[in-house]
Tab-separated table of C-alpha atoms in Angstrom:
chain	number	residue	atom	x	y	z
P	1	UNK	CA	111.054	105.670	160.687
P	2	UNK	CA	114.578	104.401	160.431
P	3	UNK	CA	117.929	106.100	160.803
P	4	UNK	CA	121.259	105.194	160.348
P	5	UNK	CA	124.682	106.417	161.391
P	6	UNK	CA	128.514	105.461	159.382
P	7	UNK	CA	131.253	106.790	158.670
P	8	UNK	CA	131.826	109.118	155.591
P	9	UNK	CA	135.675	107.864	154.969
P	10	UNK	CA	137.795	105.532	155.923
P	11	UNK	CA	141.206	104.954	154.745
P	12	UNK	CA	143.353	102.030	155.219
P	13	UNK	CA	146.607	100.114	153.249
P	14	UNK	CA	146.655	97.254	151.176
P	15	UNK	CA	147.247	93.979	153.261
P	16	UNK	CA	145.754	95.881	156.187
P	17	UNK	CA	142.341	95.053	158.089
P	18	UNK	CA	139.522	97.746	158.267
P	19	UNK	CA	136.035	97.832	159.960
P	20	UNK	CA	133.287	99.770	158.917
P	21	UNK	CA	130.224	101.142	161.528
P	22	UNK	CA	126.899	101.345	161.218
P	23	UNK	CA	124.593	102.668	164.494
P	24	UNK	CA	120.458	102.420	163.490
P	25	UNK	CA	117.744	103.377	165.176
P	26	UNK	CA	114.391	101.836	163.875
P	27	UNK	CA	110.981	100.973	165.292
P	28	UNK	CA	111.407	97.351	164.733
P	29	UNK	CA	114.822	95.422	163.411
P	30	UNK	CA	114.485	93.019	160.801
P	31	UNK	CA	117.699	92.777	159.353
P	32	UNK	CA	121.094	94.454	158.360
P	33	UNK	CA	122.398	94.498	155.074
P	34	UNK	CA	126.321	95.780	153.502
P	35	UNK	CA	126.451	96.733	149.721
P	36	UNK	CA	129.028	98.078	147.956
P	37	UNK	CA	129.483	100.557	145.459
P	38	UNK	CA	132.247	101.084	142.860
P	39	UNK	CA	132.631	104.817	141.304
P	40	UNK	CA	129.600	104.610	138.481
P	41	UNK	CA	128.821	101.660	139.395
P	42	UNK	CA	125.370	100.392	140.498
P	43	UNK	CA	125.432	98.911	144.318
P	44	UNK	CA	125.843	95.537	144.923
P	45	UNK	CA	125.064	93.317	147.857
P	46	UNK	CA	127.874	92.072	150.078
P	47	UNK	CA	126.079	90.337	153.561
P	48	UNK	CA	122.897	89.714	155.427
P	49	UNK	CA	122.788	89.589	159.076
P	50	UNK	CA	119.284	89.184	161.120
P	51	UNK	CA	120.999	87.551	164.268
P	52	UNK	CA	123.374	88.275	166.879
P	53	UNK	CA	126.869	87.715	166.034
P	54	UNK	CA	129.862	87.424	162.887
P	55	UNK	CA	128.663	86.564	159.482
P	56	UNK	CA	131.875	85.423	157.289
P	57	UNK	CA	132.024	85.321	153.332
P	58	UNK	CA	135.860	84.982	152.061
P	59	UNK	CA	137.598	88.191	153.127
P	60	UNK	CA	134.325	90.070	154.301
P	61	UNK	CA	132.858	89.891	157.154
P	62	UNK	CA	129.815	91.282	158.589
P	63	UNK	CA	128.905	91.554	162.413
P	64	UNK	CA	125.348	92.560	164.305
P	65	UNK	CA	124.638	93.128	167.872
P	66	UNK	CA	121.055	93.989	168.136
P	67	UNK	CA	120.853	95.075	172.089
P	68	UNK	CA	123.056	97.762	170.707
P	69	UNK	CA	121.719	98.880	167.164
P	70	UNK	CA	124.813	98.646	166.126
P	71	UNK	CA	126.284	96.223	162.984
P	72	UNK	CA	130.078	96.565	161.278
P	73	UNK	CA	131.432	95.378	157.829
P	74	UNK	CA	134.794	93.833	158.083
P	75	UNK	CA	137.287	93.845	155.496
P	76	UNK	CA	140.524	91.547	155.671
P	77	UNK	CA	143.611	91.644	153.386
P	78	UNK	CA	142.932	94.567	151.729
P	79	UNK	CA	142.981	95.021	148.168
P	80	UNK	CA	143.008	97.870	146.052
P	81	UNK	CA	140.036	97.013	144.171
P	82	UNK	CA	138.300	97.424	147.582
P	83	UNK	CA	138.658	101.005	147.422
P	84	UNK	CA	134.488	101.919	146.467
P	85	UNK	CA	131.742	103.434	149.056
P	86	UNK	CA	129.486	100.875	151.340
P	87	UNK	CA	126.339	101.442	152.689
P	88	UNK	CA	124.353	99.866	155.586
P	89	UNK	CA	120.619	99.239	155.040
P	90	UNK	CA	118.331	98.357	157.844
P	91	UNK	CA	114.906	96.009	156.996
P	92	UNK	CA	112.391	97.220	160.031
P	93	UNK	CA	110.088	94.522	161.034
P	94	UNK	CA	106.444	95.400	160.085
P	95	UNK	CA	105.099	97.833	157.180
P	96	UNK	CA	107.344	97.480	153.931
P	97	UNK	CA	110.249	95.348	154.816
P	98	UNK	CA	111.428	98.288	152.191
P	99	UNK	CA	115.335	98.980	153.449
P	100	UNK	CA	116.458	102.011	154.354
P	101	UNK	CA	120.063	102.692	153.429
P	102	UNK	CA	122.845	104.260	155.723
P	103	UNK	CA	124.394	107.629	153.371
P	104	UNK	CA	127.300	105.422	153.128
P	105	UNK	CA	130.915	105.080	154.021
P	106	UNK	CA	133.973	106.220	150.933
P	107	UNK	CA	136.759	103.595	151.844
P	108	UNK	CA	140.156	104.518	150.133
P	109	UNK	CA	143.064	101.938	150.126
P	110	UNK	CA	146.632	103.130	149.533
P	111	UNK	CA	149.085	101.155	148.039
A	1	UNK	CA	118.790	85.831	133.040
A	2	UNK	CA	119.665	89.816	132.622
A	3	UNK	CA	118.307	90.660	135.875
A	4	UNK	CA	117.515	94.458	136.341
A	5	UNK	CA	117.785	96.525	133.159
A	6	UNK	CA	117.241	100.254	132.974
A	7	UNK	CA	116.796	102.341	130.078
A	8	UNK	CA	118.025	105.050	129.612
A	9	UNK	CA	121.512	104.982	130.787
A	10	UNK	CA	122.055	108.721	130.439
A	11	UNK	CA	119.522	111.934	130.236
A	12	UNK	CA	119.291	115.314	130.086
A	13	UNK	CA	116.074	117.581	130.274
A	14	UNK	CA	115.182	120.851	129.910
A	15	UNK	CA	113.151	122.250	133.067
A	16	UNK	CA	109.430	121.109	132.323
A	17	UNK	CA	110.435	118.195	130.319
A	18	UNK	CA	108.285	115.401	131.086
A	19	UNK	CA	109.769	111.515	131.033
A	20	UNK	CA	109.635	108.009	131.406
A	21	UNK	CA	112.842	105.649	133.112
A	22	UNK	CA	112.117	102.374	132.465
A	23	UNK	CA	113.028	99.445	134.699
A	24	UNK	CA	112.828	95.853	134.257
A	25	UNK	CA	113.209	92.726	135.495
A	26	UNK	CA	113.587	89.595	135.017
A	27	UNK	CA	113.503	87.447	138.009
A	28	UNK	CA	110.144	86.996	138.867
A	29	UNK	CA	110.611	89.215	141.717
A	30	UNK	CA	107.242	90.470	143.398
A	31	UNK	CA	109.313	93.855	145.172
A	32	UNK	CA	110.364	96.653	142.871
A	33	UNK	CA	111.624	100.072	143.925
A	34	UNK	CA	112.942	103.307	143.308
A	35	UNK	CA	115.941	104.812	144.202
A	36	UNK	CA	118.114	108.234	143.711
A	37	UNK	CA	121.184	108.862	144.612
A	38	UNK	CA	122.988	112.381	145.131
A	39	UNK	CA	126.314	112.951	146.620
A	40	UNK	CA	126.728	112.039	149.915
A	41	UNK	CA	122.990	111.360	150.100
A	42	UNK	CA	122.963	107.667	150.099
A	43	UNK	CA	120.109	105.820	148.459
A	44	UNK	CA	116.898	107.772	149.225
A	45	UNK	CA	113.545	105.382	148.231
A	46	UNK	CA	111.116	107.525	146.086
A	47	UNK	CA	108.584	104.817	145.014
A	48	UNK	CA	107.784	101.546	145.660
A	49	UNK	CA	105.736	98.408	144.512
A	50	UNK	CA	105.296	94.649	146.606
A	51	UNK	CA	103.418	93.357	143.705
A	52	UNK	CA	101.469	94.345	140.169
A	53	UNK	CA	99.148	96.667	140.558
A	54	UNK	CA	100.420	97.662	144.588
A	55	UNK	CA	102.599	100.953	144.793
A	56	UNK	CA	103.455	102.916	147.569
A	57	UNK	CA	105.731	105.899	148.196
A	58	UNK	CA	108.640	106.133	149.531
A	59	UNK	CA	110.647	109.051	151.386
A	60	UNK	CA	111.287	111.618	148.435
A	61	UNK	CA	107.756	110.949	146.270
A	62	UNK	CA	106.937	114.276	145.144
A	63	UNK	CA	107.241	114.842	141.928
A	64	UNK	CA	107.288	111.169	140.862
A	65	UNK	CA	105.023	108.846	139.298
A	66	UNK	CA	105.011	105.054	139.494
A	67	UNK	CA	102.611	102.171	138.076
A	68	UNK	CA	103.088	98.185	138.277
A	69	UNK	CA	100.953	96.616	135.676
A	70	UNK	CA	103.220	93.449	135.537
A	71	UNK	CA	105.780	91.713	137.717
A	72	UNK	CA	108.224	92.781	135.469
A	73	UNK	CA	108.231	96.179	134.900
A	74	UNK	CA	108.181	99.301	136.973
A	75	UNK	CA	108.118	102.729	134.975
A	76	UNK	CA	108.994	105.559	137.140
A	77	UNK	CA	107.545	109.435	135.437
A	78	UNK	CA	109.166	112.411	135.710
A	79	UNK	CA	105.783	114.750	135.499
A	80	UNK	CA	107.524	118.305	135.102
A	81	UNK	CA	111.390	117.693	135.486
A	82	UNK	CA	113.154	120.363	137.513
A	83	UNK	CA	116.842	121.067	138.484
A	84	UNK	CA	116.241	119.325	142.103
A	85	UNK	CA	115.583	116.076	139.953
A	86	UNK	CA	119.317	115.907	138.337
A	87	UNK	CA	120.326	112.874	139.911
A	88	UNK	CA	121.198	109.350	139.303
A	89	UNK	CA	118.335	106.682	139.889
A	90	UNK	CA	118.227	103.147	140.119
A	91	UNK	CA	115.638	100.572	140.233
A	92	UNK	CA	116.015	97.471	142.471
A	93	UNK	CA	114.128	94.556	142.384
A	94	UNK	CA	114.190	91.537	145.351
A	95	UNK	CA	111.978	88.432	146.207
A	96	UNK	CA	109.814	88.948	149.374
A	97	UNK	CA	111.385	86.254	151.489
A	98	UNK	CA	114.910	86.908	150.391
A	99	UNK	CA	117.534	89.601	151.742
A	100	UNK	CA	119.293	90.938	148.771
A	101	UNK	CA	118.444	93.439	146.467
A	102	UNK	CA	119.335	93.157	143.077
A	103	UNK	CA	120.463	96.919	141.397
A	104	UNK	CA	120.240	98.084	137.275
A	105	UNK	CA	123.007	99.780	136.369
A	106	UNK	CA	121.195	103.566	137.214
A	107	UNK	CA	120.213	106.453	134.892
A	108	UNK	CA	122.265	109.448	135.386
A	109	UNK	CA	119.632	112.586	134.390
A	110	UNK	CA	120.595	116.028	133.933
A	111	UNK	CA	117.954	118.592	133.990
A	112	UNK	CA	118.505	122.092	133.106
């Protein structure tokens, strides 16, 4: 099976720069994914990474290191609207390719 | 295109209650799945389906039906609802060679 390890808050200003974790163990790596969530909202995907290194879309960011099971979302230039939960999700190689999602990370921005 | 649609948006049950959620999509997507979410849970996978008339479960099954007789729907049945089952669910849908999942908007179910 798959397990995965974040936060369960961050907080953080506007303007400022924050980085969310996410540890996994799984039987086989695939992929990473980074969805967000807005209060009664449904989730919603953010990034993708399969390979080593920094995936960049606008202000988000996403990062994987696979020697170390370990993957972060980064968010630049912080905006209120940011303020929702985000969850990793891991895709293990083999079997379903179903993901299995992280039990996500509240981020809070302050004004 | 209205990708994933759920119906209905809000339930409540009495204990015993049996029901239907109904998910659809409209993507031509061959992966479907089930998902419920309670607080500070995450998204736990109860059922899921790689193409019509393939279903498999998923980490919380019991107490959960599922069938896929087309691509585009994927009913998920509540056999005997109980308290436990209060939760919100949402169906996801995604294209086997592609990385995102695409979310409907949940059903938030109350069961007393």
């Amino acid at each position: 099976g798959q397990s995965l390890e974040q936060p369960s808050e961050v907080t953080a200003v506007e303007g400022a720069i924050v980085q969310i974790n996410c540890t996994y163990q799984t039987s086989g790596f695939y992929g990473l994914s980074w969805y967000q969530q807005h209060d009664g909202g449904a989730p919603t995907f953010l990034s993708y990474n399969a390979l080593d290194g920094l995936e960049e879309t606008g202000r988000f960011s996403s990062f994987l290191s696979r020697s170390d099971s370990y993957g972060y979302l980064l968010l630049q230039e912080l905006q209120m609207k940011d303020s929702a939960s985000y969850f990793c999700a891991v895709r293990a190689s083999g079997g379903s390719y179903i993901p299995t999602f992280g039990r996500g990370t509240s981020l809070i921005v302050h004004p | 295109n209205a990708g994933v649609t759920q119906t209905p948006k809000f339930q409540v049950l009495k204990t015993g209650q049996s029901m239907t959620l109904q998910c659809a999509q409209d993507m031509n997507h061959e992966y479907m799945s089930w998902y419920r979410q309670d607080p500070g849970m995450g998204l736990r996978l109860i059922h899921y389906s790689v193409g019509a008339g393939i279903t498999d479960q998923g980490e919380v099954p019991n107490g959960y039906n599922v069938s896929r007789s087309t691509t585009e729907d994927f009913p998920l049945r509540l056999l005997s609802a109980a308290p436990s089952q209060t939760s919100v669910y949402f169906c996801a849908s995604w294209g086997g060679g592609a990385d995102t999942q695409y979310f409907g908007p949940g059903t938030r179910l109350t069961v007393l």
